[in-house]
């Protein structure tokens, strides 16, 4: 019996995802094909690799043994493949990057500018993805680097090589004609100022959503949720139109190349969003990925955030919003 690398990748993906559906998305393969390959592998090995109970897929003892070996083998193969590219004059390298569009449009251009001075012939393949999807794609070896908020990374994902890119403050975005400099008590809002009680919530992650809801409840009181969105761009457009306010990272208000949404941004006491790059350990010290990671960090240090107004009077006595 000769186990193929293709079978190893499929087995590893199903083990990691604990779902054929999720594994098929990670690998870009049809679900029936994955099931057939796993069944064939189990027949060839003479051992059952997965227990299937109530829709859940768990590794057997044999599966757990194979998983630990497969992870090491695949990491070594990929490290070897990446290393050999340095010696091939005919290979045009590609680095696959995953990040939110609000991060990509600001951090990527200066990073690529720095990187391209050293590796002018490397192609950058960018995927605009949510943090959870970026993690899955890293595990599936379909990304070399992902840039995500540190608090969106579960402890189980800390096995990735992690490097700080940028610390981004959370701000309160309000319509341009709503100034908060003289508001000392939200219970005394006039009709125009009452838009503070009309909020737009960002839908990425239940932990983030609850933290923001708690902040509004603690600092503004009872609020009306005008809309839920998975896009900072949509949320900021609604704020621009005078429909409500939102809490978001300051960087998301930058359209790109110094252009900013026409809104006010106010300091809050919410802990900064830390953007980090994540890389499978086998890629972290291999070129050109190593240089690209450094380019992200260098660009992050030089990035200029939009103007942020001082914390409004009614927030000065508030406690940390986390």
Coordinates of C-alpha atoms in Angstrom, one line a residue:
X1 CA 0.0 0.0 0.0
X2 CA 1.3 3.4 -1.0
X3 CA -0.4 6.4 0.6
X4 CA -0.4 9.3 -1.8
X5 CA 0.3 13.0 -0.9
X6 CA -3.2 13.8 -2.4
X7 CA -4.8 11.3 0.1
X8 CA -2.7 12.8 3.0
X9 CA -4.0 16.4 2.1
X10 CA -7.6 15.2 2.0
X11 CA -7.3 13.2 5.3
X12 CA -5.5 16.2 7.0
X13 CA -8.2 18.7 5.8
X14 CA -11.1 16.5 7.0
X15 CA -9.4 15.9 10.3
X16 CA -8.8 19.7 10.8
X17 CA -12.3 20.8 9.6
X18 CA -14.1 17.8 11.3
X19 CA -16.6 18.2 8.4
X20 CA -16.6 16.9 4.8
X21 CA -18.5 20.0 3.7
X22 CA -16.0 22.4 5.2
X23 CA -13.0 20.4 4.0
X24 CA -14.3 20.4 0.5
X25 CA -14.4 24.2 0.6
X26 CA -10.9 24.3 2.0
X27 CA -9.5 22.1 -0.7
X28 CA -11.8 23.2 -3.6
X29 CA -12.8 19.6 -4.2
X30 CA -16.2 18.0 -4.5
X31 CA -17.5 16.5 -1.2
X32 CA -18.2 13.0 -2.8
X33 CA -14.6 12.8 -4.0
X34 CA -13.4 13.5 -0.5
X35 CA -15.6 10.8 1.0
X36 CA -14.5 8.3 -1.6
X37 CA -10.8 9.0 -1.0
X38 CA -11.2 8.6 2.8
X39 CA -13.1 5.3 2.3
X40 CA -10.4 4.1 -0.1
X41 CA -7.6 5.1 2.4
X42 CA -9.3 3.3 5.2
X43 CA -9.7 0.1 3.1
X44 CA -6.0 0.3 2.1
X45 CA -4.8 0.8 5.7
X46 CA -7.2 -1.7 7.2
X47 CA -8.1 0.8 9.9
X48 CA -11.0 3.1 10.5
X49 CA -9.8 6.7 10.7
X50 CA -13.0 8.5 11.7
X51 CA -16.0 7.9 13.9
X52 CA -19.2 9.5 12.6
X53 CA -21.7 10.2 15.4
X54 CA -24.7 12.6 15.2
X55 CA -23.3 14.5 12.2
X56 CA -19.9 14.9 13.9
X57 CA -16.6 13.5 12.6
X58 CA -14.0 12.5 15.2
X59 CA -10.7 10.8 14.8
X60 CA -10.2 7.2 16.0
X61 CA -7.0 6.3 17.8
X62 CA -5.5 5.2 14.4
X63 CA -6.7 8.5 12.9
X64 CA -5.1 10.5 15.7
X65 CA -1.8 8.7 15.0
X66 CA -2.0 9.3 11.3
X67 CA -3.0 12.9 11.8
X68 CA 0.1 13.7 13.8
X69 CA 2.4 12.0 11.2
X70 CA 0.6 13.6 8.2
X71 CA 0.9 17.1 9.7
X72 CA 4.6 16.7 10.0
X73 CA 5.0 15.1 6.5
X74 CA 2.9 17.8 4.7
X75 CA 4.8 20.6 6.5
X76 CA 8.1 19.1 5.4
X77 CA 7.0 18.6 1.8
X78 CA 5.7 22.2 1.6
X79 CA 8.9 23.6 3.2
X80 CA 11.0 21.6 0.7
X81 CA 8.9 22.8 -2.3
X82 CA 9.1 26.4 -1.2
X83 CA 12.9 26.2 -0.5
X84 CA 13.5 24.7 -4.0
X85 CA 11.8 27.6 -5.7
X86 CA 14.8 29.7 -4.7
X87 CA 17.0 27.6 -7.0
X88 CA 14.6 27.6 -10.0
X89 CA 15.2 30.4 -12.5
X90 CA 12.1 29.4 -14.5
X91 CA 9.7 29.6 -11.6
X92 CA 7.7 32.9 -11.1
X93 CA 6.9 32.9 -7.5
X94 CA 3.4 33.6 -6.1
X95 CA 2.5 34.7 -2.5
X96 CA -1.1 34.1 -1.5
X97 CA -2.4 36.6 1.0
X98 CA -5.8 36.7 2.8
X99 CA -7.3 39.7 4.7
X100 CA -10.3 41.9 5.0
X101 CA -10.8 44.4 2.2
X102 CA -10.6 47.3 4.7
X103 CA -7.2 46.1 5.7
X104 CA -6.1 45.2 2.2
X105 CA -6.7 48.6 0.7
X106 CA -4.6 50.4 3.3
X107 CA -1.8 48.0 4.3
X108 CA -1.3 46.1 1.1
X109 CA -0.1 48.9 -1.3
X110 CA 2.8 50.2 0.9
X111 CA 3.7 46.6 1.8
X112 CA 3.9 45.5 -1.8
X113 CA 5.9 48.7 -2.6
X114 CA 8.5 47.7 0.0
X115 CA 8.5 44.0 -0.9
X116 CA 8.8 44.6 -4.7
X117 CA 12.0 46.4 -4.3
X118 CA 13.6 43.2 -3.2
X119 CA 11.4 40.7 -5.1
X120 CA 10.2 42.5 -8.3
X121 CA 9.1 39.3 -10.0
X122 CA 7.0 37.8 -7.3
X123 CA 3.2 37.8 -8.0
X124 CA 0.9 38.8 -5.1
X125 CA -2.4 36.9 -5.1
X126 CA -4.8 38.6 -2.7
X127 CA -8.0 37.1 -1.3
X128 CA -10.4 39.3 0.5
X129 CA -11.7 37.0 3.2
X130 CA -13.2 37.1 6.8
X131 CA -10.8 36.0 9.6
X132 CA -12.4 32.6 10.1
X133 CA -12.1 31.8 6.4
X134 CA -8.5 33.0 6.3
X135 CA -7.7 30.6 9.2
X136 CA -9.3 27.7 7.3
X137 CA -7.3 28.6 4.1
X138 CA -4.1 28.8 6.1
X139 CA -4.7 25.3 7.4
X140 CA -5.6 24.1 3.9
X141 CA -2.2 25.5 2.7
X142 CA -4.1 27.8 0.3
X143 CA -2.6 30.9 1.9
X144 CA 0.9 31.8 2.7
X145 CA 0.0 34.7 5.0
X146 CA -3.2 36.0 6.6
X147 CA -3.7 39.4 8.3
X148 CA -6.3 39.3 11.0
X149 CA -7.2 41.0 14.3
X150 CA -5.5 39.2 17.1
X151 CA -8.7 38.8 19.1
X152 CA -10.3 37.0 16.2
X153 CA -7.7 34.2 16.5
X154 CA -8.7 31.3 18.8
X155 CA -6.0 30.0 21.2
X156 CA -5.9 26.8 19.1
X157 CA -4.6 28.8 16.1
X158 CA -1.6 30.2 18.0
X159 CA 0.6 27.5 16.4
X160 CA 1.0 29.8 13.5
X161 CA 4.0 32.1 13.3
X162 CA 2.6 35.5 14.5
X163 CA 3.9 39.0 13.9
X164 CA 2.5 42.4 14.8
X165 CA 1.5 44.6 11.9
X166 CA -0.5 47.5 13.3
X167 CA -2.3 48.7 16.5
X168 CA -5.6 50.3 15.4
X169 CA -7.8 52.3 17.8
X170 CA -11.5 51.8 18.0
X171 CA -13.4 55.0 17.3
X172 CA -17.0 56.2 17.4
X173 CA -18.0 57.4 13.9
X174 CA -20.7 60.0 13.6
X175 CA -22.2 62.0 10.7
X176 CA -20.2 65.1 9.9
X177 CA -22.8 67.5 11.1
X178 CA -23.0 65.8 14.5
X179 CA -20.3 67.1 16.9
X180 CA -20.1 65.7 20.4
X181 CA -17.7 68.2 22.0
X182 CA -20.4 69.8 24.2
X183 CA -22.5 66.7 25.1
X184 CA -22.0 65.9 28.8
X185 CA -25.0 63.7 29.3
X186 CA -26.7 61.5 26.8
X187 CA -30.0 61.8 28.6
X188 CA -30.1 65.5 27.5
X189 CA -29.8 64.9 23.7
X190 CA -31.8 67.1 21.4
X191 CA -33.5 65.7 18.3
X192 CA -30.4 66.1 16.1
X193 CA -28.1 64.6 18.6
X194 CA -30.4 61.7 19.3
X195 CA -29.0 59.9 16.3
X196 CA -26.4 58.7 18.9
X197 CA -29.0 56.2 19.9
X198 CA -29.4 54.8 16.4
X199 CA -26.5 52.4 15.8
X200 CA -25.2 50.2 13.1
X201 CA -23.6 46.9 14.2
X202 CA -20.8 45.0 12.5
X203 CA -21.5 41.3 12.2
X204 CA -18.0 39.7 12.2
X205 CA -17.9 37.5 15.3
X206 CA -20.3 37.2 18.3
X207 CA -17.6 38.2 20.8
X208 CA -16.9 41.5 18.9
X209 CA -20.6 42.2 18.5
X210 CA -21.4 41.6 22.2
X211 CA -18.5 43.9 23.2
X212 CA -19.8 46.7 21.1
X213 CA -23.4 46.2 22.3
X214 CA -22.1 46.3 25.9
X215 CA -20.2 49.5 25.1
X216 CA -23.4 51.3 23.8
X217 CA -25.5 50.1 26.7
X218 CA -22.9 51.3 29.2
X219 CA -22.1 54.6 27.7
X220 CA -25.2 55.7 25.8
X221 CA -28.0 53.6 27.3
X222 CA -30.9 52.1 25.4
X223 CA -30.2 52.2 21.6
X224 CA -32.0 51.3 18.4
X225 CA -30.1 48.9 16.1
X226 CA -30.7 50.5 12.7
X227 CA -28.8 47.8 10.7
X228 CA -26.5 44.8 11.0
X229 CA -23.8 44.6 8.3
X230 CA -20.7 42.5 7.5
X231 CA -19.1 45.4 5.7
X232 CA -17.4 48.4 7.2
X233 CA -17.8 50.2 3.9
X234 CA -21.6 49.8 4.0
X235 CA -21.7 50.9 7.7
X236 CA -19.6 54.0 7.0
X237 CA -21.8 54.9 4.0
X238 CA -24.8 54.8 6.3
X239 CA -23.1 57.0 8.8
X240 CA -22.2 59.4 6.0
X241 CA -25.8 59.6 5.1
X242 CA -26.7 60.7 8.7
X243 CA -28.6 57.5 9.5
X244 CA -26.7 56.4 12.7
X245 CA -23.3 55.9 14.4
X246 CA -21.0 53.0 14.6
X247 CA -18.0 51.8 16.6
X248 CA -15.2 50.6 14.3
X249 CA -11.4 50.5 13.9
X250 CA -10.0 53.9 12.7
X251 CA -8.2 52.3 9.7
X252 CA -11.5 51.2 8.2
X253 CA -12.5 54.8 7.7
X254 CA -9.7 55.3 5.3
X255 CA -10.7 54.7 1.7
X256 CA -7.1 54.6 0.5
X257 CA -4.2 56.9 -0.3
X258 CA -5.2 59.4 2.4
X259 CA -8.9 59.6 1.4
X260 CA -11.3 59.3 4.4
X261 CA -15.0 58.8 4.7
X262 CA -16.8 62.1 5.4
X263 CA -17.5 61.4 9.0
X264 CA -16.3 62.4 12.5
X265 CA -14.1 59.9 14.4
X266 CA -14.0 60.2 18.2
X267 CA -11.7 58.5 20.6
X268 CA -13.1 55.8 22.8
X269 CA -11.7 53.8 25.7
X270 CA -12.1 50.5 23.9
X271 CA -8.8 48.5 23.6
X272 CA -7.1 48.9 20.3
X273 CA -7.5 46.3 17.5
X274 CA -4.2 44.5 17.0
X275 CA -3.6 43.4 13.4
X276 CA -1.2 40.5 13.1
X277 CA 0.1 38.4 10.3
X278 CA -0.3 34.7 10.6
X279 CA 1.9 32.2 8.6
X280 CA 2.3 28.4 8.8
X281 CA 5.5 27.8 10.6
X282 CA 7.1 26.0 7.6
X283 CA 6.8 29.2 5.5
X284 CA 7.9 31.8 8.1
X285 CA 11.7 31.6 7.5
X286 CA 11.6 30.8 3.8
X287 CA 11.9 33.5 1.1
X288 CA 10.0 35.3 -0.2
X289 CA 7.4 34.8 2.5
X290 CA 9.8 35.9 5.2
X291 CA 10.5 39.3 3.4
X292 CA 6.8 39.8 2.8
X293 CA 6.0 39.4 6.5
X294 CA 8.7 42.0 7.3
X295 CA 7.3 44.3 4.6
X296 CA 3.8 44.1 6.3
X297 CA 5.3 45.1 9.7
X298 CA 7.4 47.9 8.2
X299 CA 4.4 49.3 6.3
X300 CA 2.3 49.1 9.4
X301 CA 4.7 51.2 11.4
X302 CA 4.6 54.0 8.7
X303 CA 0.8 53.9 8.2
X304 CA -0.9 57.2 9.1
X305 CA -4.3 56.9 10.7
X306 CA -7.1 59.4 10.0
X307 CA -7.7 62.3 12.3
X308 CA -9.3 61.2 15.6
X309 CA -11.1 63.8 17.7
X310 CA -10.7 63.9 21.5
X311 CA -12.9 61.7 23.6
X312 CA -16.4 63.4 24.1
X313 CA -17.2 64.7 27.5
X314 CA -19.9 62.2 28.2
X315 CA -17.4 59.4 27.7
X316 CA -14.6 60.7 29.8
X317 CA -15.9 59.1 33.0
X318 CA -16.8 55.8 31.4
X319 CA -15.0 52.6 32.1
X320 CA -13.0 50.6 29.6
X321 CA -15.4 49.3 27.0
X322 CA -14.1 45.7 27.0

